[in-house]
Each structure stands twice: as C-alpha cells, then as structure tokens.
C-alpha cells in the first residue's frame, strides 16, 4: 500500500473513531506545509481524470488551481484529448509526470489515486461511475448521474457499498443566487409552494444523416461507443453526442442536473420523486439527432405539488426554476434572481429557520468533504433524483403514456412497455 | 344555384385524375364529397403574375376534400378586363368562402352579398395573395384584417407584427407589403389555446415559402395565432410577421393564412408542407363552423424538421413500409420516424399495437436493408411483444443486425 492509500485509510479511521470532533486542522499539520506555502506532496489529494474533453478539462483546470490536489493521470479514448490534458497538467506543474491511459480499467487498476474526476457521455456513466466507486475512490462525477434509471440505481448501490465521497457536478448548488432562492423558498417567504416551473433550453436542429466517415486518427471508436449499440462513425462524437438518444436525452437530461435539481432542492423533494408523469415531446425526424427539441412535461408529487418542465420559451419567466407560492413567486436562473415583489428577495430569514447546505465552490466542496468524510452538497442519491425526473419525462414522451411511479422502490407501476425504458441494454461484453 | 362552370369542373376532374393516377402506389381514400358536412366555395379566376390560381385552387380543393369533411366548389370569374356583371356567386349557400383571387372589382351586388354573408356569420378564408386584392374596398380590408401591395400604405392602417410577447401596431408612414427570398420559415404559435392551434407544437418549420411582411390594414378584432420570422438574411423584414390569424367581422369569422405560394412549375413545396396543409384544413373548418374537429396528424412538422406530403396527405402505411425498407444509413430517417410517431400517437389499443408490430415483423423478415432492420429493432424494443421473438431470434444470425435484434430481445424478454 502506498502512502496515499494509507492517508485515506487514516482519514476514515480517524473520523470514524472520533465522532463529533472536528479534526480538520490536524489533517494537514503545519509541519507538512512546504516552505513555499503549498501543501506538501505527500499530503495532497491524488487525483486522476477519466474523460478529458471540454467539460472534463474544465473540471481538471479547476482542481489544478487547488494546491491541495495533485493531478497524476488522465484517461480518454481519444489521443487528442489525452495529449491536450497531459500538456495542461505538465504546464501547471512544470514537469512531464502526468501519465495517460486509453482504457479506464487499466487506469483504475494501475494508478494509485485518492479521487477521480469523471466527465463522459452519459451512456458510459453506469459502468465507469460504478467501477470508480468499486475501486474505493472518491468521485467527482459530471451530471446527469446516469443515462437510465437502472444505471443510476447501480451507481448509488456502488457508492453506498464502498462508503465513498461522491460529488455530482450539479454546480449550480454552489452558486449564491441558487442558494438564496432555496433559502427564501424553503423558509416560506413566498408561502406554500404548490407549483414549480422549470425552463430549459431548446436544443433543436435536424442535421441530415451524414455519410459514414473515416474514424479520426487516435480515436478508439469502439471504446467510445462502449455499451451503446454499435454504429458506423458518422462524424458525431465530442460534444454533439448529446443530441443522440443512444448517448443522452438532449437538453432535457443535460439540464436536469441543474434546474430540475434546484427545483427539487427548493421544494424539499430531493429525496423522493413524482408519482405521476405526463409529457409531450417533439423530435427531429430526418437525421441522426433524435433527442427532443420541444418538450412539455407535468409531474405530480405525492404531496400534490406539480412541477412543469418545458422549453424556456413556453414559460412566463423563461429559464431556470420558478417557484409559485401562495404569497408570490421567485425565479432563479444563472446570474438572475427575480420575484413577484422585489422586497421578497431581501426578506430576513428567521434565526431558527431552515439552513440550506452552503457550498461556495463545487470543486472545493468536494475536496473539503474528501478530507472531512462528510457528505457533499450533491451526493449520488440526490443526483439520481434530479435525473430521474427527466428520464421519467423522456419515457412518458416516448410512449405517449401517463406514467405512474413508485418513488420509494423506484419502479414504474403497471406498465410493462414503459418499464422496459428504465434501462438500455448493453452491447456485449459490457456490464456493470 | 351552382356557379361552378362546367369547363372548370372538367379541368378539376382531369387534374384530380392526374394526381390520383400519378401516385398509383398510394391508396386514395374514396371520398363521397356530396355528403360532406361543410360546404366550401373557392373564388378564383384572376391573379397577379407572381401567382397561379389555376394551380393553387385545385390543390386547395384536394387538400380540403381529402379530409372527407368538405364539399368544395369553385366559382371562377371571367378573365381580367372582361364583363364581370354575371359573376354572382350565392355566398350564402356555403359555410365558408375561400379567397384565391386578385383582380378586377366584383359587381356592386356581389360585393354587397359578400359583406352581408360575412356580417350574417359566414366564414372566410384568405389564402396567401388574396390579401393583395381590393386595396380600396373598405369592408374587404376589414374582413381580411391585413393586406399588402397595390398601393397600400399608412392610409390602410398600421403595420402589425409581434414583438416582446405582444402585438404591435405601428403607424409609421410607408408602403404595405414586402417579402424576402423564398426560404423555410420558423412559425411560432402566439395563441396556443385557439382551436386551430391546439395540439400543435409551439414552433415548427414551414417548408420554403414566400413569407409576407410589413402588411397593413385595419386589423380590427385580430387574433394572431402564429407568426413567421421574416429573416433579414434573406431580405426579410427582421420581424415576427403575422402568418396565421383570425378576424371577427360582424358575426363572421375570417381565417387568414399568408402561407402557400404557388406559381410556375412544381413542386409547390409551400402547399405540400404538412404544416400548411394541416393549419389550412383546420382553419377552414374553424371559419366554417367556429370549431375544429380535425385531428392533428402524428407527422406534423416541428422546430427541427419540415415535412412534405407529396400528395397532400401522409403516405399510406403500405407506402411507408416500402419507403422504410429502402433506408440506407445516409438517407433521411423521416419514414421510420413517421412510423414511430404513428404508433406512439395511435389509440394504443392492443389490436392497434399488434397491427403495427406485425408490420414491423414483416420488415425485418423482408428483403429490407440491414440499416432499415436495425432501426426497426429499436422500435420493437419499445413496442414489440412475444409475437416478435421468433423473427428477432432469426435475425440474430445476421451479422449486421444481430446486435440490434439482441437489443430488442433483451428489452422484450426483460
């Protein structure tokens, strides 16, 4: 065992045997701080990254700025991404120590890591998120948690079994406007909330089916597809995978981990789900993009609350989450917090009122929790609840049926055909 | 009294036969128009040189009669410059009058009859260039709401368009009527609760057309149902222009569609657009009766895809299946999408789903392309039952389809 693993074990054991005592200041003793003011190498959180495209690289850069983190390895099926990422790490540390892997299995087996950051097309989440958890690593994983609800259940199972720290990349929770909106709504400033609207972007194009194209040099296309159905390469992979249902549910699932997540947080429904879901979706018809470009979904929760999810343009207050209470409304979107009456926004919160989890930086919240062994602001279970709402909406739209859902068992009630869509069969030989 | 001129009737009959026989693989519905519940009259006979009512009117007639709800007659005026005094259609014999006419003034008696017909509750449909007609006939302009060209300017009323979520009436001095280059148009619903719009997507692409802009008129009692964006990049106005709207005049109802440019040699994609056809049919029904009972077709276009119906109606299931069988990787997927939509939007009764499942089994057992079979396997993974299992098991031995057959089987068999 390496020092790093020992340190992790130390962190866990220390906290487990001294419940309630805050040991944080002793974890990185002053003596371990280097003379330059940086955390000494042996005490840094050793981190690797799987998936270093645009989002993965963005996350990696965030963690590189944290002196408590040491990035040692990257993994990607595309050589271009690997080369770019190792170059960024090398420039940050002024060395060439960052290793690279094409296959996540080799990466997880060979690298001695504390934590891993993962940012992949959604169809890979089930397998790789579970594998990282089962390797005992703490995980910072991009939203949405999963492509299917079955995948999500497996991920949560692996997280719980291994007792790891998990942060879902729903970083709006660490934004002050969202914190404030939730603080106001949860403390009854707009009265009882019985209706919420969630406005998401359109997506929206229909590229005609491109002819099959040569696979770019350095890309392992079969590995990129992984568990998804084998198809010829038609030029769609980085970024634009999100418009193809084999890999993503489009804007609806892409944004579920943001605005739906905030809507659930603000209504105290983040540990449950709707009981009834209806929706209408419109899809591109001609080309290979096939995720909905117009959607309108109505969720009913057991407490009677209704949550509508639709394109921005269809809603009065546009994007973000709008909470409608008996005494006013509040809309929150990125960089925007508005209300039926501006005075509501400066309302005093009672001393003994509800205090939402406060995180000021999503990446730092993760590393803080890696050290403290406390729960992050968006653990896997919460990530699953947010994406489940979108995935159930997707099923309601694809079947044009009213879906009845048991949020405790996480099962569709009385509809065999809709229930099939809770999973996407994996291509052989992949399995979780 | 029937105003339908015999020659016109023969011309339409011939046109219809040509249409019917030019698509002999399409099973035409046999429609008994005599018993149809709504009587419609199309007025044509003169037109400006940019449009051709001799082509458009029979198309409109066919579009309406395909629903089985309309009995359509055409009243054709004498040619431009000839004696109009005998042009006296009995508007009151019809539930709705469809205007496909730009030309000489009608006789005073006919004009009065028309206005009285609308006052008394008659329906009017303004089709595309008909809003160019009669710039100086006050009541006509009130009935159509907005018009363009032929010297229209601020004296005819404000410019009317949509901006920041509401209707704008702009009295600026200037000529009425402008259009850019023909281009596909994004249509956006502004009154989703109106019977004509109910159940349609709130945005959809209309196939290449000449979108009118800068229309002017009294626009009294106007209800803008949908606008089209007049793209400045193709020399449009840069505004969201009224594309579908209604006017109340007396007890009458007007449905005005600025869409539907028809001229020259075909194909006339503006009127083959499933969105034009559907909104026209629904709009005519609403103008005639105040209600809309015609269903929204499963294959209505949306904000990503425009959809053309070559014979002014969706393909028969039989033709759809044949089109799917020929699918190759880089072809449009609209046919398989259409099948998928028809299943999803059907009544989903067991017998309906079984019918569709049998259709899909037939495809994977046929000489269809492997690309087509793979797409059908995806549909069967959702809608298939034990009935599909033998065909899918057999398909597993096809090296290009085996994985997708297995995919479907995994979902069907759990």
PDB file of C-alpha atoms in Angstrom, chain A residues 148 204-212 227-234 245-246 280-290 293-294 311 313-314 396-401 416-418 420-428, chain B residues 188 199-204 298-308 327 329-338 341 344-345 348 353 357 371 378 380-386 403-404 406-408 410-414:
ATOM      1  CA  UNK A 148     -31.057   5.320 -17.400  1.00  0.00           C
ATOM      2  CA  UNK A 204     -33.121  21.916 -31.723  1.00  0.00           C
ATOM      3  CA  UNK A 205     -31.715  21.058 -35.062  1.00  0.00           C
ATOM      4  CA  UNK A 206     -32.061  18.276 -37.546  1.00  0.00           C
ATOM      5  CA  UNK A 207     -28.765  17.610 -39.258  1.00  0.00           C
ATOM      6  CA  UNK A 208     -29.357  15.291 -42.132  1.00  0.00           C
ATOM      7  CA  UNK A 209     -27.741  11.920 -41.640  1.00  0.00           C
ATOM      8  CA  UNK A 210     -24.080  12.328 -42.538  1.00  0.00           C
ATOM      9  CA  UNK A 211     -22.456   9.554 -44.520  1.00  0.00           C
ATOM     10  CA  UNK A 212     -20.179   7.243 -42.578  1.00  0.00           C
ATOM     11  CA  UNK A 227     -22.087  -0.346 -24.107  1.00  0.00           C
ATOM     12  CA  UNK A 228     -24.097   1.618 -26.705  1.00  0.00           C
ATOM     13  CA  UNK A 229     -25.250  -0.060 -29.934  1.00  0.00           C
ATOM     14  CA  UNK A 230     -22.525  -0.470 -32.496  1.00  0.00           C
ATOM     15  CA  UNK A 231     -22.951   2.046 -35.311  1.00  0.00           C
ATOM     16  CA  UNK A 232     -20.645   3.297 -38.023  1.00  0.00           C
ATOM     17  CA  UNK A 233     -18.785   6.520 -37.301  1.00  0.00           C
ATOM     18  CA  UNK A 234     -20.740   9.411 -38.843  1.00  0.00           C
ATOM     19  CA  UNK A 245     -30.611   9.133 -27.677  1.00  0.00           C
ATOM     20  CA  UNK A 246     -28.165   6.257 -27.507  1.00  0.00           C
ATOM     21  CA  UNK A 280     -45.408  15.548 -24.931  1.00  0.00           C
ATOM     22  CA  UNK A 281     -42.195  15.700 -26.915  1.00  0.00           C
ATOM     23  CA  UNK A 282     -41.278  16.678 -30.459  1.00  0.00           C
ATOM     24  CA  UNK A 283     -38.226  15.177 -32.093  1.00  0.00           C
ATOM     25  CA  UNK A 284     -36.062  15.816 -35.148  1.00  0.00           C
ATOM     26  CA  UNK A 285     -37.192  13.335 -37.825  1.00  0.00           C
ATOM     27  CA  UNK A 286     -34.665  13.143 -40.598  1.00  0.00           C
ATOM     28  CA  UNK A 287     -31.095  12.964 -39.409  1.00  0.00           C
ATOM     29  CA  UNK A 288     -29.186  11.154 -36.694  1.00  0.00           C
ATOM     30  CA  UNK A 289     -30.042  13.680 -33.985  1.00  0.00           C
ATOM     31  CA  UNK A 290     -33.122  12.346 -32.261  1.00  0.00           C
ATOM     32  CA  UNK A 293     -36.350  19.759 -29.280  1.00  0.00           C
ATOM     33  CA  UNK A 294     -39.693  20.648 -27.781  1.00  0.00           C
ATOM     34  CA  UNK A 311     -38.679  24.805 -23.126  1.00  0.00           C
ATOM     35  CA  UNK A 313     -39.860  29.981 -24.455  1.00  0.00           C
ATOM     36  CA  UNK A 314     -43.050  28.282 -23.306  1.00  0.00           C
ATOM     37  CA  UNK A 396     -43.687   9.453 -20.859  1.00  0.00           C
ATOM     38  CA  UNK A 397     -42.943  11.271 -24.116  1.00  0.00           C
ATOM     39  CA  UNK A 398     -41.560   8.238 -25.944  1.00  0.00           C
ATOM     40  CA  UNK A 399     -44.585   6.140 -25.067  1.00  0.00           C
ATOM     41  CA  UNK A 400     -47.206   8.940 -25.052  1.00  0.00           C
ATOM     42  CA  UNK A 401     -48.470   7.406 -21.837  1.00  0.00           C
ATOM     43  CA  UNK A 416     -44.542  -3.299 -18.876  1.00  0.00           C
ATOM     44  CA  UNK A 417     -43.588  -1.386 -22.015  1.00  0.00           C
ATOM     45  CA  UNK A 418     -42.700   1.838 -20.207  1.00  0.00           C
ATOM     46  CA  UNK A 420     -38.510  -1.501 -20.383  1.00  0.00           C
ATOM     47  CA  UNK A 421     -37.243   2.008 -20.950  1.00  0.00           C
ATOM     48  CA  UNK A 422     -35.793   2.191 -17.455  1.00  0.00           C
ATOM     49  CA  UNK A 423     -32.784   0.518 -18.981  1.00  0.00           C
ATOM     50  CA  UNK A 424     -30.856   0.481 -22.221  1.00  0.00           C
ATOM     51  CA  UNK A 425     -29.450  -2.969 -22.976  1.00  0.00           C
ATOM     52  CA  UNK A 426     -25.645  -3.054 -23.067  1.00  0.00           C
ATOM     53  CA  UNK A 427     -23.693  -4.293 -26.022  1.00  0.00           C
ATOM     54  CA  UNK A 428     -21.684  -7.390 -25.234  1.00  0.00           C
TER      55      UNK A 428
ATOM     56  CA  UNK B 188     -44.207  30.191 -33.746  1.00  0.00           C
ATOM     57  CA  UNK B 199     -52.291  20.316 -30.014  1.00  0.00           C
ATOM     58  CA  UNK B 200     -49.738  21.664 -32.493  1.00  0.00           C
ATOM     59  CA  UNK B 201     -46.105  22.100 -31.478  1.00  0.00           C
ATOM     60  CA  UNK B 202     -45.488  25.706 -30.447  1.00  0.00           C
ATOM     61  CA  UNK B 203     -42.788  26.114 -33.078  1.00  0.00           C
ATOM     62  CA  UNK B 204     -42.349  24.421 -36.422  1.00  0.00           C
ATOM     63  CA  UNK B 298     -48.842  12.452 -35.990  1.00  0.00           C
ATOM     64  CA  UNK B 299     -46.403  13.695 -38.601  1.00  0.00           C
ATOM     65  CA  UNK B 300     -46.894  17.424 -38.131  1.00  0.00           C
ATOM     66  CA  UNK B 301     -43.552  19.259 -38.550  1.00  0.00           C
ATOM     67  CA  UNK B 302     -41.700  20.745 -35.606  1.00  0.00           C
ATOM     68  CA  UNK B 303     -38.953  23.223 -34.848  1.00  0.00           C
ATOM     69  CA  UNK B 304     -36.303  20.835 -36.140  1.00  0.00           C
ATOM     70  CA  UNK B 305     -37.840  19.328 -39.273  1.00  0.00           C
ATOM     71  CA  UNK B 306     -40.174  20.393 -42.020  1.00  0.00           C
ATOM     72  CA  UNK B 307     -42.241  17.642 -43.572  1.00  0.00           C
ATOM     73  CA  UNK B 308     -43.595  17.469 -47.132  1.00  0.00           C
ATOM     74  CA  UNK B 327     -33.486   3.069 -45.933  1.00  0.00           C
ATOM     75  CA  UNK B 329     -27.507   4.964 -43.365  1.00  0.00           C
ATOM     76  CA  UNK B 330     -27.185   8.365 -45.008  1.00  0.00           C
ATOM     77  CA  UNK B 331     -30.839   8.674 -46.091  1.00  0.00           C
ATOM     78  CA  UNK B 332     -33.407  10.791 -44.296  1.00  0.00           C
ATOM     79  CA  UNK B 333     -34.963   8.891 -41.422  1.00  0.00           C
ATOM     80  CA  UNK B 334     -38.317  10.606 -41.844  1.00  0.00           C
ATOM     81  CA  UNK B 335     -40.160   7.447 -42.831  1.00  0.00           C
ATOM     82  CA  UNK B 336     -39.060   5.402 -39.849  1.00  0.00           C
ATOM     83  CA  UNK B 337     -39.766   8.471 -37.685  1.00  0.00           C
ATOM     84  CA  UNK B 338     -43.241   8.640 -39.201  1.00  0.00           C
ATOM     85  CA  UNK B 341     -44.912   8.639 -34.413  1.00  0.00           C
ATOM     86  CA  UNK B 344     -46.920   6.445 -30.349  1.00  0.00           C
ATOM     87  CA  UNK B 345     -49.849   8.691 -31.292  1.00  0.00           C
ATOM     88  CA  UNK B 348     -52.533   2.165 -28.474  1.00  0.00           C
ATOM     89  CA  UNK B 353     -50.260  -2.211 -31.431  1.00  0.00           C
ATOM     90  CA  UNK B 357     -45.977  -4.992 -34.588  1.00  0.00           C
ATOM     91  CA  UNK B 371     -29.934  -0.389 -41.884  1.00  0.00           C
ATOM     92  CA  UNK B 378     -35.135  -0.201 -31.901  1.00  0.00           C
ATOM     93  CA  UNK B 380     -39.574  -3.280 -31.497  1.00  0.00           C
ATOM     94  CA  UNK B 381     -37.530  -2.882 -28.328  1.00  0.00           C
ATOM     95  CA  UNK B 382     -40.262  -0.484 -27.191  1.00  0.00           C
ATOM     96  CA  UNK B 383     -43.402  -1.834 -28.828  1.00  0.00           C
ATOM     97  CA  UNK B 384     -42.608  -5.483 -29.524  1.00  0.00           C
ATOM     98  CA  UNK B 385     -44.060  -8.461 -27.663  1.00  0.00           C
ATOM     99  CA  UNK B 386     -43.602 -12.243 -27.648  1.00  0.00           C
ATOM    100  CA  UNK B 403     -26.693  -6.969 -32.062  1.00  0.00           C
ATOM    101  CA  UNK B 404     -29.803  -4.851 -32.552  1.00  0.00           C
ATOM    102  CA  UNK B 406     -30.456  -8.917 -29.345  1.00  0.00           C
ATOM    103  CA  UNK B 407     -31.063  -5.389 -28.044  1.00  0.00           C
ATOM    104  CA  UNK B 408     -34.763  -5.697 -28.824  1.00  0.00           C
ATOM    105  CA  UNK B 410     -33.298  -8.056 -24.121  1.00  0.00           C
ATOM    106  CA  UNK B 411     -35.943  -5.412 -23.626  1.00  0.00           C
ATOM    107  CA  UNK B 412     -38.879  -7.592 -24.680  1.00  0.00           C
ATOM    108  CA  UNK B 413     -37.816 -10.576 -22.597  1.00  0.00           C
ATOM    109  CA  UNK B 414     -36.677  -8.452 -19.630  1.00  0.00           C
TER     110      UNK B 414
END
